[in-house]
Amino acid sequence: MDPVLADRLQFAFTIMFHYLFPIGTMGLAPFVAAYTWKAAHGRDEESARIAAFWTKIFGINFAAGVVSGIPMEFQFGTNWAAFSRNTGSVVGQPLAMESLFAFFLESVFLGALLYRRRGVPSMFVAWAGVMICAGAWLSGFFIVATNAWMQHPVGYRIAADGTILLQNIWAVLFSRFAYWQFAHVLCGALLAGGFIVAGVGAYYLLSRRDEAIGRRLVRAGTIVAFAFALIVVFPTGDRNGRDVTQYQPVKLAAQEGLFTTEREAPLAIIGMPDVAHKRLIDPIFVPDILSFLSYGNYKANVNGLDAYARELWPPVELTYYAYHIMVGLGTIFAAAATLAVALLAFGMLWKARWMLWILMLLMPFPFVANEAGWVAAEVGRQPWIVYGLMKTAAGGSPTVSSGETVFTLIGFAGMYFLLGVLFLYLVLREIGRGPSGSEA
Amino acid sequence: MSVAGFIAIAFMLTMYVLLDGYDLGVAAVAPLIARSDRERAATMAGIGPFWNGNEVWLIAAGAALFALFPAAYASSFSGFYLPLIIVLWLLMLRGIALELREHFPSEIWHQFWDAAFSASSALLIFVFGIALGNLLRGVPLDAAGYFQGTFSFLLNPYALLVGVFAFATLGVHGATFVAMRIEGELAARAIQIVAGGSWLVLILYLAVTALTVSMNAPLRAPWLFAMPALSLTALGLMWRSARAGRAREAFVMSSCFIATLLAASAGTIFPYLLPAFPARNRGISIFAAAPSETALACALTVTLIGVAAVAIYAPIVWRRMARKVRVE
């Protein structure tokens, strides 16, 4: 096997598995903080129960995130030595900030939240919840800033020997690409958080147990999911799309399955790309919309894949499908959340059991959409590891053979399988016990 | 500025060894001192709120190495590919064990995770010791700075001895933590381990130091000659506090002892991040591995601010959580 292919498979596998947990951490942290806060201030027993319930689930999720995240910081060095050597001067900075500013914050305060020792005041625990939320979001920002630099490098200079050196850290951290990408990623996680809370609440209502708490969860969850289902599309998704149009037009063409350059380009809602014949099979088009979405003008010219050399194309099928899964699910989320909030506003949600069914069954799909979005962004970045500057093929470790990477990939697969099974079991068991089963 | 970078990384690694060192040590000595399921649960509860934060020092040191000295980060991490991945697996296994033990009230379940926890932690200490030994001895590198040796080269007698020494030292360190944090009989047993283990640590310390000095015959810095005196003083004081039953003092002295060992190691390796074997000077030095002044300045600022912030909020949290754990 090509060693870089093995490196890519290992990175894709470990990062995609790991990312399942940060979605939950970033998305649930504000709920945990809010309920812990309410429990500390309020006089109501119920908030304390809800806080304890979500803290348990959050704790399991966080632990799985920490354990699956341990390899992340080290993989750049082990499997991507040439990339690290060449770009560490820039890429190392936000990663160091992540550990020092965010990871410490989360980890130190998490102990206070999870291991409630006798005599620790509940206000302190509430503050710990807020700090963990801040740490989780900050952590996400630095990681996305690192990725955004690989998508759209700024603030660097190239040394005489070809090494990429840091020129201006502020340009790296506050590049437009970085903060819009972060806003989009964070909205995706909060949308997931909203749907998880609503889905668990819907489960209790459908099973006719813990109904008072179930209603509170559905109410809070659907409102959050509704808000972020909209913001994730506009403005954040829209701005990401425009950045891709401007800086990575080949990725745009692959995501949309646009093989030929067109004026008044149509948007393909569905269709299967046939790369060999450069066409979409059985497509459904909406005329002119792609031109409008990309440039704000129905008549604009949109470059298709034919405008670029074949070796600069990303893998078209994967980029196309990942992108369409994300957008398709995003549309479904927006519709479902709008409907649920409307029913809630008219006081009809508790009787509309079909809607509760939908909310419950939607729970896994925000995870799929978040992962698919990353696949579209990362696979669509190929063949570059740093867009326009360094090819992925040149980024591997010269001393690590594909056999070694395959071995460690198998090892990671085993370790993550164990972790995944235990995680699912423990979380489902916690949901099964419910908020009233746990002692507040 | 490269020197400051070297000091920053050495400092973070020292913090890692002091802090995560006690978690690892507690796990390694737990089979010796905790006799019942409830006692083992208490030892785990003693470190439960802290281990995650402690482990971040290792991640942060790795990230700081990446930002400060990318060339050294790239060649050492990819050069020691398999040993490093094994360390990652052990760290993961240990995290899983620690977090999942309490989720089932079954004794079989507990026994399994206790064993996994102790075994992975003990192995980690041993591997870290071997790594330090090889760092002090130097490793074969090619012109580009990539490791050229085999697994068996790394398992040389000197490095293995350092591994055993690390095991004894951190085991005793962990025992001082148990004695300080947990009430009752368990603490009494732990302090006995400290008093007795001190002698083993002393013997191993003398052997390792003699070998290290003979290997690096012309020592660069004269202050290194003062280190053994400091180390021995700390070790002696630890033994005395343990005999007197003053656990907190023993923990502090154990920390001082470890800090002097790591300072001496850093001084021996300096100015190399990865000394070569047999000729040290072909290794990766901090002057060759540094990226650029801008990057160094940025990473150092980040490190300073980050560590200062942790130094402010971590003790506040730790003090809140520092209640003694009772065996229930």
Short mmCIF file of C-alpha atoms in Angstrom, two decimals, chain A residues 7 10 56 59-60 62-63 66-93 95-121 124 157 165-169 396-401 404-412 415-416 418-419 422-423 425-426 429-430 433, chain B residues 12 44-60 62-64 66-68 70-75 77-82 84-85 87-93 95-96 98-100 102-105 109 113 142 144-148 181 284 291-296 298-307 309-310 313-314 316-318 320-326 328:
data_model
loop_
_atom_site.label_atom_id
_atom_site.label_comp_id
_atom_site.label_asym_id
_atom_site.label_seq_id
_atom_site.Cartn_x
_atom_site.Cartn_y
_atom_site.Cartn_z
CA ASP A 7 -1.43 7.50 6.91
CA GLN A 10 -5.39 6.13 9.96
CA LYS A 56 -23.32 12.05 34.00
CA GLY A 59 -18.86 13.02 31.86
CA ILE A 60 -18.97 9.74 29.95
CA PHE A 62 -15.94 13.80 27.87
CA ALA A 63 -13.94 10.79 29.08
CA VAL A 66 -10.18 12.56 26.14
CA VAL A 67 -9.24 8.93 25.61
CA SER A 68 -9.86 8.96 21.86
CA GLY A 69 -8.18 12.38 21.61
CA ILE A 70 -4.85 11.35 23.17
CA PRO A 71 -3.35 10.26 19.82
CA MET A 72 -4.40 13.42 17.96
CA GLU A 73 -1.65 15.75 19.13
CA PHE A 74 0.98 13.09 18.47
CA GLN A 75 -0.13 11.86 15.06
CA PHE A 76 1.18 14.91 13.25
CA GLY A 77 4.66 13.92 14.37
CA THR A 78 4.37 10.16 14.01
CA ASN A 79 2.66 9.91 10.62
CA TRP A 80 3.11 13.35 9.08
CA ALA A 81 6.72 14.17 9.88
CA ALA A 82 7.44 15.99 6.59
CA PHE A 83 4.31 18.11 7.03
CA SER A 84 5.18 18.87 10.68
CA ARG A 85 8.78 19.74 9.90
CA ASN A 86 7.72 22.02 7.08
CA THR A 87 4.79 23.81 8.70
CA GLY A 88 5.23 23.32 12.48
CA SER A 89 6.29 26.93 12.86
CA VAL A 90 2.70 27.91 12.00
CA VAL A 91 0.57 24.83 12.71
CA GLY A 92 2.24 24.21 16.06
CA GLN A 93 1.09 27.59 17.41
CA LEU A 95 -2.18 23.53 18.67
CA ALA A 96 0.01 24.70 21.56
CA MET A 97 -2.63 27.31 22.40
CA GLU A 98 -5.28 24.61 22.41
CA SER A 99 -3.42 22.56 25.04
CA LEU A 100 -2.31 25.49 27.15
CA PHE A 101 -5.34 27.77 27.04
CA ALA A 102 -8.26 25.40 26.52
CA PHE A 103 -7.45 21.79 27.36
CA PHE A 104 -6.08 22.63 30.79
CA LEU A 105 -9.13 24.73 31.56
CA GLU A 106 -11.57 21.95 30.64
CA SER A 107 -9.65 19.16 32.35
CA VAL A 108 -8.92 20.92 35.62
CA PHE A 109 -12.53 22.05 36.10
CA LEU A 110 -14.03 18.78 34.90
CA GLY A 111 -12.73 17.08 38.04
CA ALA A 112 -14.71 19.58 40.11
CA LEU A 113 -17.89 18.95 38.12
CA LEU A 114 -17.76 15.17 38.02
CA TYR A 115 -16.36 14.27 41.40
CA ARG A 116 -18.60 16.25 43.69
CA ARG A 117 -16.80 16.07 46.96
CA ARG A 118 -18.47 16.72 50.24
CA GLY A 119 -18.42 20.36 51.20
CA VAL A 120 -17.82 21.74 47.71
CA PRO A 121 -20.37 24.55 47.31
CA PHE A 124 -18.42 26.47 42.62
CA ARG A 157 6.57 33.40 4.76
CA LEU A 165 7.64 30.04 8.73
CA LEU A 166 5.27 31.99 10.92
CA GLN A 167 5.06 35.67 10.00
CA ASN A 168 1.98 36.95 11.85
CA ILE A 169 0.07 34.89 14.38
CA GLY A 396 4.14 11.68 5.27
CA SER A 397 6.90 10.32 7.48
CA PRO A 398 9.93 9.14 5.49
CA THR A 399 10.88 6.55 8.10
CA VAL A 400 7.45 5.00 8.70
CA SER A 401 6.40 2.26 6.28
CA GLU A 404 3.74 -0.12 10.43
CA THR A 405 0.83 2.23 9.88
CA VAL A 406 -1.51 -0.62 8.98
CA PHE A 407 -0.51 -2.38 12.18
CA THR A 408 -1.18 0.67 14.34
CA LEU A 409 -4.41 1.35 12.43
CA ILE A 410 -5.62 -2.13 13.35
CA GLY A 411 -4.62 -1.43 16.95
CA PHE A 412 -6.51 1.84 17.00
CA MET A 415 -9.10 0.18 20.96
CA TYR A 416 -11.81 2.43 19.55
CA LEU A 418 -13.90 -1.31 22.74
CA LEU A 419 -14.35 2.34 23.64
CA LEU A 422 -18.63 0.75 26.25
CA PHE A 423 -19.61 4.34 25.51
CA TYR A 425 -23.76 0.94 26.49
CA LEU A 426 -23.10 3.36 29.34
CA ARG A 429 -28.03 2.78 30.28
CA GLU A 430 -27.90 6.26 31.78
CA ARG A 433 -32.27 4.99 34.19
CA MET B 12 6.43 21.13 31.35
CA MET B 44 -8.89 5.53 42.40
CA ALA B 45 -11.21 8.14 43.90
CA GLY B 46 -8.11 9.85 45.33
CA ILE B 47 -6.75 10.57 41.86
CA GLY B 48 -10.05 10.66 39.95
CA PRO B 49 -10.55 14.42 39.82
CA PHE B 50 -6.91 15.15 38.99
CA TRP B 51 -5.53 12.67 36.48
CA ASN B 52 -7.06 14.27 33.42
CA GLY B 53 -5.62 17.70 34.19
CA ASN B 54 -2.27 16.12 35.04
CA GLU B 55 -2.09 14.30 31.74
CA VAL B 56 -2.57 17.55 29.84
CA TRP B 57 1.00 18.51 30.81
CA LEU B 58 2.24 15.73 28.53
CA ILE B 59 -0.01 16.80 25.67
CA ALA B 60 1.01 20.43 26.22
CA GLY B 62 4.20 17.67 22.94
CA ALA B 63 2.37 20.65 21.45
CA ALA B 64 5.02 23.09 22.70
CA PHE B 66 5.78 21.02 17.88
CA ALA B 67 5.55 24.81 17.94
CA LEU B 68 9.06 25.53 19.26
CA PRO B 70 9.18 21.35 14.65
CA ALA B 71 12.17 19.53 13.18
CA ALA B 72 12.89 17.76 16.47
CA TYR B 73 9.19 16.98 16.96
CA ALA B 74 8.89 15.51 13.46
CA SER B 75 11.99 13.34 13.50
CA PHE B 77 7.96 11.24 16.89
CA SER B 78 8.18 9.49 13.53
CA GLY B 79 11.53 7.91 14.38
CA PHE B 80 10.17 6.29 17.53
CA TYR B 81 6.94 5.41 15.79
CA LEU B 82 6.05 2.11 17.41
CA LEU B 84 5.25 6.11 20.87
CA ILE B 85 2.06 4.53 19.57
CA VAL B 87 2.60 4.70 24.86
CA LEU B 88 -0.57 6.20 23.37
CA TRP B 89 -2.39 2.88 23.62
CA LEU B 90 -1.32 2.46 27.23
CA LEU B 91 -2.47 5.99 28.03
CA MET B 92 -5.81 5.25 26.40
CA LEU B 93 -6.24 1.95 28.21
CA GLY B 95 -7.96 6.38 30.86
CA ILE B 96 -10.66 3.85 29.97
CA LEU B 98 -10.01 4.85 35.37
CA GLU B 99 -13.23 6.25 33.98
CA LEU B 100 -15.19 3.03 33.62
CA GLU B 102 -17.16 2.79 38.84
CA HIS B 103 -19.88 2.31 36.26
CA PHE B 104 -20.77 -1.21 37.35
CA PRO B 105 -21.25 -2.49 40.86
CA TRP B 109 -15.74 -5.80 36.52
CA TRP B 113 -10.21 -2.71 35.36
CA ASP B 142 20.95 9.70 10.31
CA ALA B 144 18.41 14.28 8.58
CA GLY B 145 17.93 13.48 12.27
CA TYR B 146 15.72 10.40 11.89
CA PHE B 147 16.20 7.48 14.28
CA GLN B 148 18.24 4.71 12.68
CA ARG B 181 -4.95 11.91 50.53
CA ILE B 284 19.46 17.51 17.10
CA PRO B 291 11.94 27.35 13.43
CA SER B 292 12.16 31.15 13.46
CA GLU B 293 12.40 33.97 15.92
CA THR B 294 8.75 34.92 15.37
CA ALA B 295 7.53 31.39 15.99
CA LEU B 296 9.75 30.96 19.05
CA CYS B 298 4.94 33.35 19.88
CA ALA B 299 5.17 29.84 21.30
CA LEU B 300 7.09 31.06 24.35
CA THR B 301 4.52 33.76 25.04
CA VAL B 302 1.72 31.23 24.71
CA THR B 303 3.53 28.86 27.07
CA LEU B 304 4.21 31.55 29.65
CA ILE B 305 0.65 32.90 29.66
CA GLY B 306 -0.83 29.40 29.62
CA VAL B 307 1.31 28.11 32.49
CA ALA B 309 -3.04 30.93 34.06
CA VAL B 310 -2.94 27.27 35.09
CA TYR B 313 -6.76 28.46 38.64
CA ALA B 314 -5.52 24.92 39.14
CA ILE B 316 -8.01 26.98 43.47
CA VAL B 317 -9.74 23.89 42.09
CA TRP B 318 -7.31 21.48 43.74
CA ARG B 320 -11.58 22.68 46.73
CA MET B 321 -11.14 19.03 45.85
CA ALA B 322 -8.41 18.27 48.37
CA ARG B 323 -10.62 16.72 51.05
CA LYS B 324 -9.30 13.42 52.26
CA VAL B 325 -10.94 10.37 50.76
CA ARG B 326 -12.48 7.92 53.17
CA GLU B 328 -16.30 3.50 52.38
#
